[in-house]
Amino acid sequence: MDIGIVLQTTPPAARVIDLAKRAETYGFSHVWTFDSHILWEEPYVIYSQILAETRKITVGPMVTNPATRDWTVTASTYATLNEMFGNRTVCGIGRGDSAVRVTNGKPTTLATMRESIHVIRELGSGRSVDYKGSTITLPWAADSELEVWGAGYGPKALQLIGETCDGFILQLADVSIAEWTIGSVRAAAEAVGRNPDDITICVAAPAYVGPADELAAQRDQVRWFGGMVGNHVADIVERYGNSSSMSTMVPAALTDYIAGRETYDYNQHGRAGNEHASFVPDEVIDRFCLLGPVEAHLERLAELAALGVDQFAIYLQHDAKDHTLAEYGEKIIPMLTGTGLAKR
């Protein structure tokens, strides 16, 4: 299993770049960032600097959306980075959340997401597409290769991802929900003649390495994540109804916890201490996130690996960024990669 990190592009950008550089030295495979241009700095500019100061790390957004930028601009940006640094980008994409809601917009439709995935991937991989009545190509991008990984929770989004995407991003680490979503994505892929094993599975969630007797403080540092996921879950409930009416389509483990959700302030999005995440109960935090000592993290990662998860990406938004980064780099990643002795 690969290990990645998810960073906010909060100023100073030098701090983000420093974390990315250290992540590579620790053996992390990917550096992801939020992509919300009002709340944080523009990620693609920062990717260029991260790629310039690293050798192997892959960068990408978790996640971008079809609404913020013209799709041809997005594809051109990836292809340019790939030409400069050797195909070390990946496009994580969803329907849109904070980037569109802060400007009073709404998430795009799944049909729009489907079309954008095709255009961005084809252009970003040096191939031609039909776009707004013309066949267009990035003539200088023949050597670029771009994968698109889709993020979603609802049945129709999971179907779309299975039918079209190179990877699936699940933004929570609950094992039962992971089993359901991964199974849905793979079934959709198989139904259209794709090999389900060709889809990379990435689970992303906050991880906080700390003593078992300090779980209460750790939970408070990552409670914001349940609030963030709750925004997407609220959309699912609005579309499909409450848990009793959609229990055969969406597991209650994903939807029931938002019953106490009221308002949400995007000014506190993705931040420890988010005042609009108090409705998230401790048991949901324990299911959605990885907390506690190294052994607890390894146990959950083993469960996810058994489901076919290829990468776990750590949301590193709490007060122990450096410690958790180091604990993963020095203890957890070596265990996952099976680093052995030179001689026995």
Short mmCIF file of C-alpha atoms in Angstrom, two decimals:
data_model
loop_
_atom_site.label_atom_id
_atom_site.label_comp_id
_atom_site.label_asym_id
_atom_site.label_seq_id
_atom_site.Cartn_x
_atom_site.Cartn_y
_atom_site.Cartn_z
CA MET A 1 0.00 0.00 0.00
CA ASP A 2 1.24 3.46 -0.93
CA ILE A 3 0.92 6.31 1.57
CA GLY A 4 0.13 9.87 0.49
CA ILE A 5 -0.62 13.12 2.29
CA VAL A 6 -3.31 15.74 1.70
CA LEU A 7 -2.30 19.33 2.47
CA GLN A 8 -4.11 22.65 2.48
CA THR A 9 -2.33 25.33 0.48
CA THR A 10 -2.42 27.70 3.43
CA PRO A 11 0.22 30.47 3.34
CA PRO A 12 3.10 30.43 3.48
CA ALA A 13 3.44 28.22 0.43
CA ALA A 14 7.00 27.48 1.55
CA ARG A 15 5.57 25.49 4.48
CA VAL A 16 3.47 23.36 2.09
CA ILE A 17 6.49 22.76 -0.11
CA ASP A 18 8.60 21.83 2.91
CA LEU A 19 6.04 19.25 4.08
CA ALA A 20 5.93 17.80 0.57
CA LYS A 21 9.72 17.52 0.39
CA ARG A 22 9.88 15.81 3.77
CA ALA A 23 7.08 13.47 2.75
CA GLU A 24 9.18 12.27 -0.17
CA THR A 25 12.19 11.62 2.05
CA TYR A 26 9.93 9.53 4.30
CA GLY A 27 8.73 7.42 1.38
CA PHE A 28 5.30 8.93 0.74
CA SER A 29 4.15 8.38 -2.85
CA HIS A 30 1.70 11.26 -3.39
CA VAL A 31 1.16 14.83 -2.24
CA TRP A 32 -2.44 15.90 -2.67
CA THR A 33 -3.94 19.29 -1.85
CA PHE A 34 -7.33 20.86 -1.41
CA ASP A 35 -8.38 22.83 -4.51
CA SER A 36 -10.45 25.76 -3.30
CA HIS A 37 -9.04 28.97 -4.73
CA ILE A 38 -10.89 31.40 -2.45
CA LEU A 39 -10.15 29.65 0.84
CA TRP A 40 -6.53 28.78 0.05
CA GLU A 41 -3.76 29.53 -2.41
CA GLU A 42 -3.86 28.25 -6.00
CA PRO A 43 -2.52 24.67 -5.88
CA TYR A 44 -1.19 24.29 -9.41
CA VAL A 45 1.35 27.04 -8.89
CA ILE A 46 2.56 25.28 -5.75
CA TYR A 47 2.67 21.90 -7.53
CA SER A 48 5.24 23.33 -9.91
CA GLN A 49 7.53 24.19 -7.02
CA ILE A 50 6.95 20.86 -5.25
CA LEU A 51 7.82 18.96 -8.42
CA ALA A 52 10.91 21.11 -8.97
CA GLU A 53 12.22 20.29 -5.49
CA THR A 54 11.42 16.55 -5.45
CA ARG A 55 12.34 13.59 -7.64
CA LYS A 56 9.57 10.98 -7.46
CA ILE A 57 6.51 12.36 -5.68
CA THR A 58 3.24 12.56 -7.64
CA VAL A 59 1.00 15.60 -7.09
CA GLY A 60 -2.66 16.32 -7.64
CA PRO A 61 -5.83 17.84 -6.18
CA MET A 62 -8.13 16.07 -3.73
CA VAL A 63 -10.22 17.13 -5.43
CA THR A 64 -10.76 19.56 -8.30
CA ASN A 65 -14.12 20.03 -10.02
CA PRO A 66 -15.53 20.70 -13.51
CA ALA A 67 -16.86 24.16 -12.65
CA THR A 68 -13.93 26.29 -11.46
CA ARG A 69 -11.80 26.22 -14.61
CA ASP A 70 -12.37 25.55 -18.28
CA TRP A 71 -11.56 21.87 -18.81
CA THR A 72 -9.05 22.65 -21.56
CA VAL A 73 -7.16 24.95 -19.17
CA THR A 74 -7.09 22.19 -16.56
CA ALA A 75 -5.80 19.65 -19.07
CA SER A 76 -3.17 22.07 -20.38
CA THR A 77 -1.92 22.71 -16.85
CA TYR A 78 -1.40 19.00 -16.17
CA ALA A 79 0.26 18.45 -19.54
CA THR A 80 2.61 21.37 -18.93
CA LEU A 81 3.62 20.02 -15.51
CA ASN A 82 4.14 16.59 -17.07
CA GLU A 83 6.35 18.02 -19.80
CA MET A 84 8.41 19.87 -17.22
CA PHE A 85 8.69 17.11 -14.61
CA GLY A 86 7.97 13.79 -16.29
CA ASN A 87 4.38 12.60 -15.84
CA ARG A 88 4.15 13.06 -12.07
CA THR A 89 0.60 14.38 -11.85
CA VAL A 90 -2.82 12.85 -11.24
CA CYS A 91 -6.21 14.55 -11.49
CA GLY A 92 -8.55 13.87 -8.57
CA ILE A 93 -12.02 15.18 -9.43
CA GLY A 94 -15.51 15.38 -7.95
CA ARG A 95 -18.68 17.38 -8.52
CA GLY A 96 -17.42 20.30 -6.42
CA ASP A 97 -17.84 21.46 -2.83
CA SER A 98 -16.14 24.44 -1.18
CA ALA A 99 -14.66 25.86 -4.40
CA VAL A 100 -18.12 26.31 -5.88
CA ARG A 101 -20.20 26.88 -2.76
CA VAL A 102 -18.05 29.78 -1.52
CA THR A 103 -19.00 31.65 -4.71
CA ASN A 104 -22.68 30.72 -4.22
CA GLY A 105 -22.54 27.98 -6.83
CA LYS A 106 -23.62 24.36 -6.65
CA PRO A 107 -21.91 21.06 -7.39
CA THR A 108 -22.09 20.12 -11.05
CA THR A 109 -24.25 17.30 -12.36
CA LEU A 110 -22.83 13.83 -12.78
CA ALA A 111 -23.33 14.19 -16.53
CA THR A 112 -21.06 17.24 -16.51
CA MET A 113 -18.52 15.41 -14.38
CA ARG A 114 -18.54 12.48 -16.82
CA GLU A 115 -17.91 14.74 -19.80
CA SER A 116 -15.16 16.67 -18.01
CA ILE A 117 -13.34 13.46 -17.06
CA HIS A 118 -13.16 12.48 -20.73
CA VAL A 119 -12.00 15.88 -21.97
CA ILE A 120 -9.38 16.44 -19.25
CA ARG A 121 -7.90 12.94 -19.49
CA GLU A 122 -7.78 12.81 -23.28
CA LEU A 123 -6.26 16.25 -23.74
CA GLY A 124 -3.94 15.74 -20.77
CA SER A 125 -2.72 12.51 -22.37
CA GLY A 126 -1.99 14.10 -25.74
CA ARG A 127 -5.10 12.79 -27.49
CA SER A 128 -7.82 14.62 -29.43
CA VAL A 129 -11.34 15.33 -28.16
CA ASP A 130 -14.51 16.87 -29.49
CA TYR A 131 -15.14 20.00 -27.47
CA LYS A 132 -17.80 22.63 -28.12
CA GLY A 133 -18.17 21.64 -31.73
CA SER A 134 -14.47 21.33 -32.60
CA THR A 135 -11.91 18.54 -32.51
CA ILE A 136 -9.01 19.86 -30.47
CA THR A 137 -5.59 18.58 -29.41
CA LEU A 138 -2.70 19.90 -27.37
CA PRO A 139 -0.16 19.42 -30.15
CA TRP A 140 2.82 19.73 -27.82
CA ALA A 141 1.55 17.16 -25.27
CA ALA A 142 2.12 13.87 -27.11
CA ASP A 143 4.30 12.47 -24.30
CA SER A 144 2.00 13.47 -21.45
CA GLU A 145 0.13 10.79 -19.52
CA LEU A 146 -2.68 11.74 -17.15
CA GLU A 147 -4.91 9.57 -14.98
CA VAL A 148 -8.21 10.85 -13.59
CA TRP A 149 -9.40 9.54 -10.23
CA GLY A 150 -13.00 10.21 -9.25
CA ALA A 151 -14.32 10.98 -5.76
CA GLY A 152 -17.87 10.29 -4.63
CA TYR A 153 -20.15 8.53 -2.18
CA GLY A 154 -23.59 8.05 -3.76
CA PRO A 155 -24.64 5.09 -5.90
CA LYS A 156 -24.75 7.01 -9.18
CA ALA A 157 -21.40 8.69 -8.52
CA LEU A 158 -19.82 5.33 -7.73
CA GLN A 159 -21.28 3.91 -10.94
CA LEU A 160 -19.82 6.82 -12.94
CA ILE A 161 -16.39 6.33 -11.36
CA GLY A 162 -16.42 2.61 -12.10
CA GLU A 163 -17.41 3.21 -15.71
CA THR A 164 -14.96 6.01 -16.49
CA CYS A 165 -12.15 6.67 -14.01
CA ASP A 166 -8.63 5.34 -13.60
CA GLY A 167 -8.91 5.54 -9.82
CA PHE A 168 -11.47 5.87 -7.03
CA ILE A 169 -11.00 8.25 -4.08
CA LEU A 170 -13.01 7.50 -0.93
CA GLN A 171 -12.71 10.32 1.58
CA LEU A 172 -13.18 8.35 4.82
CA ALA A 173 -11.59 5.23 6.29
CA ASP A 174 -14.60 3.31 7.61
CA VAL A 175 -14.01 -0.33 6.64
CA SER A 176 -17.66 -1.27 6.07
CA ILE A 177 -18.32 1.82 3.93
CA ALA A 178 -15.08 1.19 2.03
CA GLU A 179 -16.19 -2.36 1.29
CA TRP A 180 -19.55 -1.14 -0.06
CA THR A 181 -18.17 1.72 -2.15
CA ILE A 182 -15.26 -0.29 -3.59
CA GLY A 183 -17.62 -3.12 -4.44
CA SER A 184 -19.97 -0.70 -6.19
CA VAL A 185 -17.16 0.84 -8.24
CA ARG A 186 -15.81 -2.56 -9.26
CA ALA A 187 -19.26 -3.87 -10.19
CA ALA A 188 -19.88 -0.82 -12.38
CA ALA A 189 -16.52 -1.29 -14.10
CA GLU A 190 -17.20 -4.95 -14.80
CA ALA A 191 -20.69 -4.17 -16.14
CA VAL A 192 -19.18 -2.07 -18.95
CA GLY A 193 -16.43 -4.54 -19.77
CA ARG A 194 -13.60 -2.92 -17.82
CA ASN A 195 -11.20 -4.86 -15.62
CA PRO A 196 -12.07 -3.78 -12.05
CA ASP A 197 -8.50 -4.46 -10.96
CA ASP A 198 -7.29 -1.68 -13.27
CA ILE A 199 -8.94 0.94 -11.04
CA THR A 200 -6.61 2.28 -8.34
CA ILE A 201 -8.32 2.53 -4.97
CA CYS A 202 -7.35 5.43 -2.69
CA VAL A 203 -8.79 5.94 0.79
CA ALA A 204 -8.16 9.38 2.29
CA ALA A 205 -8.82 10.43 5.88
CA PRO A 206 -7.18 12.27 8.77
CA ALA A 207 -4.55 10.28 10.66
CA TYR A 208 -3.24 11.36 14.04
CA VAL A 209 -0.55 9.29 15.76
CA GLY A 210 -0.69 9.66 19.53
CA PRO A 211 -1.14 7.83 22.84
CA ALA A 212 -4.24 5.70 23.34
CA ASP A 213 -5.12 7.62 26.51
CA GLU A 214 -5.29 10.92 24.59
CA LEU A 215 -7.95 9.96 22.06
CA ALA A 216 -10.36 12.67 23.20
CA ALA A 217 -7.93 15.42 22.22
CA GLN A 218 -7.13 13.69 18.94
CA ARG A 219 -10.83 13.42 18.07
CA ASP A 220 -11.34 17.13 18.64
CA GLN A 221 -8.50 17.87 16.23
CA VAL A 222 -10.12 15.91 13.39
CA ARG A 223 -13.84 16.33 14.09
CA TRP A 224 -13.94 18.83 11.21
CA PHE A 225 -13.58 15.89 8.81
CA GLY A 226 -16.98 14.46 9.73
CA GLY A 227 -18.43 17.89 9.03
CA MET A 228 -16.73 18.04 5.62
CA VAL A 229 -17.94 14.57 4.66
CA GLY A 230 -21.38 15.55 5.99
CA ASN A 231 -21.74 18.14 3.22
CA HIS A 232 -21.61 15.38 0.62
CA VAL A 233 -23.77 13.03 2.68
CA ALA A 234 -26.42 15.75 2.97
CA ASP A 235 -26.56 15.88 -0.83
CA ILE A 236 -27.07 12.11 -0.93
CA VAL A 237 -29.88 12.26 1.64
CA GLU A 238 -31.52 15.10 -0.29
CA ARG A 239 -31.36 13.02 -3.48
CA TYR A 240 -32.31 9.60 -2.15
CA GLY A 241 -34.25 10.29 1.06
CA ASN A 242 -33.60 9.24 4.65
CA SER A 243 -31.83 6.07 5.68
CA SER A 244 -34.99 3.99 6.05
CA SER A 245 -36.10 4.69 2.49
CA MET A 246 -32.69 4.15 0.89
CA SER A 247 -31.20 1.48 3.14
CA THR A 248 -30.82 -0.87 0.19
CA MET A 249 -28.87 1.78 -1.77
CA VAL A 250 -26.71 3.60 0.79
CA PRO A 251 -25.55 2.17 4.15
CA ALA A 252 -26.87 3.82 7.29
CA ALA A 253 -23.29 3.92 8.57
CA LEU A 254 -22.71 6.71 6.05
CA THR A 255 -25.91 8.72 6.45
CA ASP A 256 -27.39 8.42 9.94
CA TYR A 257 -24.81 10.58 11.69
CA ILE A 258 -25.83 13.82 9.94
CA ALA A 259 -29.25 13.88 11.65
CA GLY A 260 -28.04 16.67 13.95
CA ARG A 261 -26.39 18.69 11.18
CA GLU A 262 -27.71 22.22 10.84
CA THR A 263 -25.56 24.92 9.22
CA TYR A 264 -22.04 24.86 7.83
CA ASP A 265 -19.60 27.75 7.54
CA TYR A 266 -17.07 27.29 4.74
CA ASN A 267 -14.82 29.87 6.38
CA GLN A 268 -14.01 27.05 8.82
CA HIS A 269 -13.83 24.33 6.17
CA GLY A 270 -11.19 21.70 6.83
CA ARG A 271 -10.03 23.37 10.04
CA ALA A 272 -9.50 21.92 13.49
CA GLY A 273 -11.98 23.52 15.86
CA ASN A 274 -14.70 23.91 13.21
CA GLU A 275 -17.71 25.10 15.22
CA HIS A 276 -20.15 23.52 12.77
CA ALA A 277 -18.87 19.97 13.22
CA SER A 278 -20.05 19.51 16.81
CA PHE A 279 -22.85 17.22 15.58
CA VAL A 280 -20.27 14.58 14.60
CA PRO A 281 -20.19 11.88 17.32
CA ASP A 282 -17.00 10.30 18.60
CA GLU A 283 -17.83 6.89 17.14
CA VAL A 284 -18.02 8.37 13.65
CA ILE A 285 -14.63 10.01 14.10
CA ASP A 286 -13.20 6.68 15.20
CA ARG A 287 -14.65 4.99 12.11
CA PHE A 288 -13.81 7.68 9.57
CA CYS A 289 -10.29 8.53 10.82
CA LEU A 290 -7.14 6.76 12.04
CA LEU A 291 -6.23 7.69 15.61
CA GLY A 292 -4.07 6.41 18.42
CA PRO A 293 -0.73 4.58 18.54
CA VAL A 294 1.14 3.17 15.57
CA GLU A 295 -0.30 -0.30 16.15
CA ALA A 296 -3.86 0.98 15.72
CA HIS A 297 -2.97 2.59 12.40
CA LEU A 298 -1.31 -0.58 11.13
CA GLU A 299 -4.36 -2.63 12.09
CA ARG A 300 -6.77 -0.39 10.15
CA LEU A 301 -4.43 -0.16 7.18
CA ALA A 302 -4.28 -3.95 7.04
CA GLU A 303 -8.08 -4.11 6.97
CA LEU A 304 -8.20 -1.59 4.13
CA ALA A 305 -5.46 -3.40 2.22
CA ALA A 306 -7.49 -6.60 2.46
CA LEU A 307 -10.27 -4.80 0.57
CA GLY A 308 -7.86 -3.91 -2.22
CA VAL A 309 -6.98 -0.36 -1.18
CA ASP A 310 -3.84 0.70 -3.03
CA GLN A 311 -3.16 3.99 -1.27
CA PHE A 312 -4.02 5.59 2.05
CA ALA A 313 -3.73 9.39 1.93
CA ILE A 314 -3.45 11.26 5.23
CA TYR A 315 -5.36 14.52 5.66
CA LEU A 316 -2.73 16.36 7.67
CA GLN A 317 -4.83 19.16 9.18
CA HIS A 318 -4.26 19.09 12.93
CA ASP A 319 -1.79 20.19 15.60
CA ALA A 320 0.59 17.22 15.16
CA LYS A 321 1.51 17.48 11.48
CA ASP A 322 5.24 17.01 11.95
CA HIS A 323 4.90 14.21 14.51
CA THR A 324 2.39 12.22 12.46
CA LEU A 325 4.44 12.69 9.28
CA ALA A 326 7.53 11.39 11.07
CA GLU A 327 5.74 8.47 12.73
CA TYR A 328 4.40 7.32 9.37
CA GLY A 329 7.75 7.82 7.69
CA GLU A 330 9.88 6.15 10.34
CA LYS A 331 7.56 3.41 11.60
CA ILE A 332 4.47 2.76 9.49
CA ILE A 333 5.74 3.03 5.91
CA PRO A 334 8.71 0.69 6.59
CA MET A 335 6.27 -1.88 7.97
CA LEU A 336 4.05 -1.58 4.89
CA THR A 337 6.91 -1.83 2.43
CA GLY A 338 8.45 -4.79 4.23
CA THR A 339 11.89 -3.27 4.56
CA GLY A 340 14.06 -6.18 5.68
CA LEU A 341 17.47 -6.85 7.09
CA ALA A 342 20.54 -6.85 4.85
CA LYS A 343 21.71 -10.15 6.36
CA ARG A 344 20.17 -12.79 8.60
#
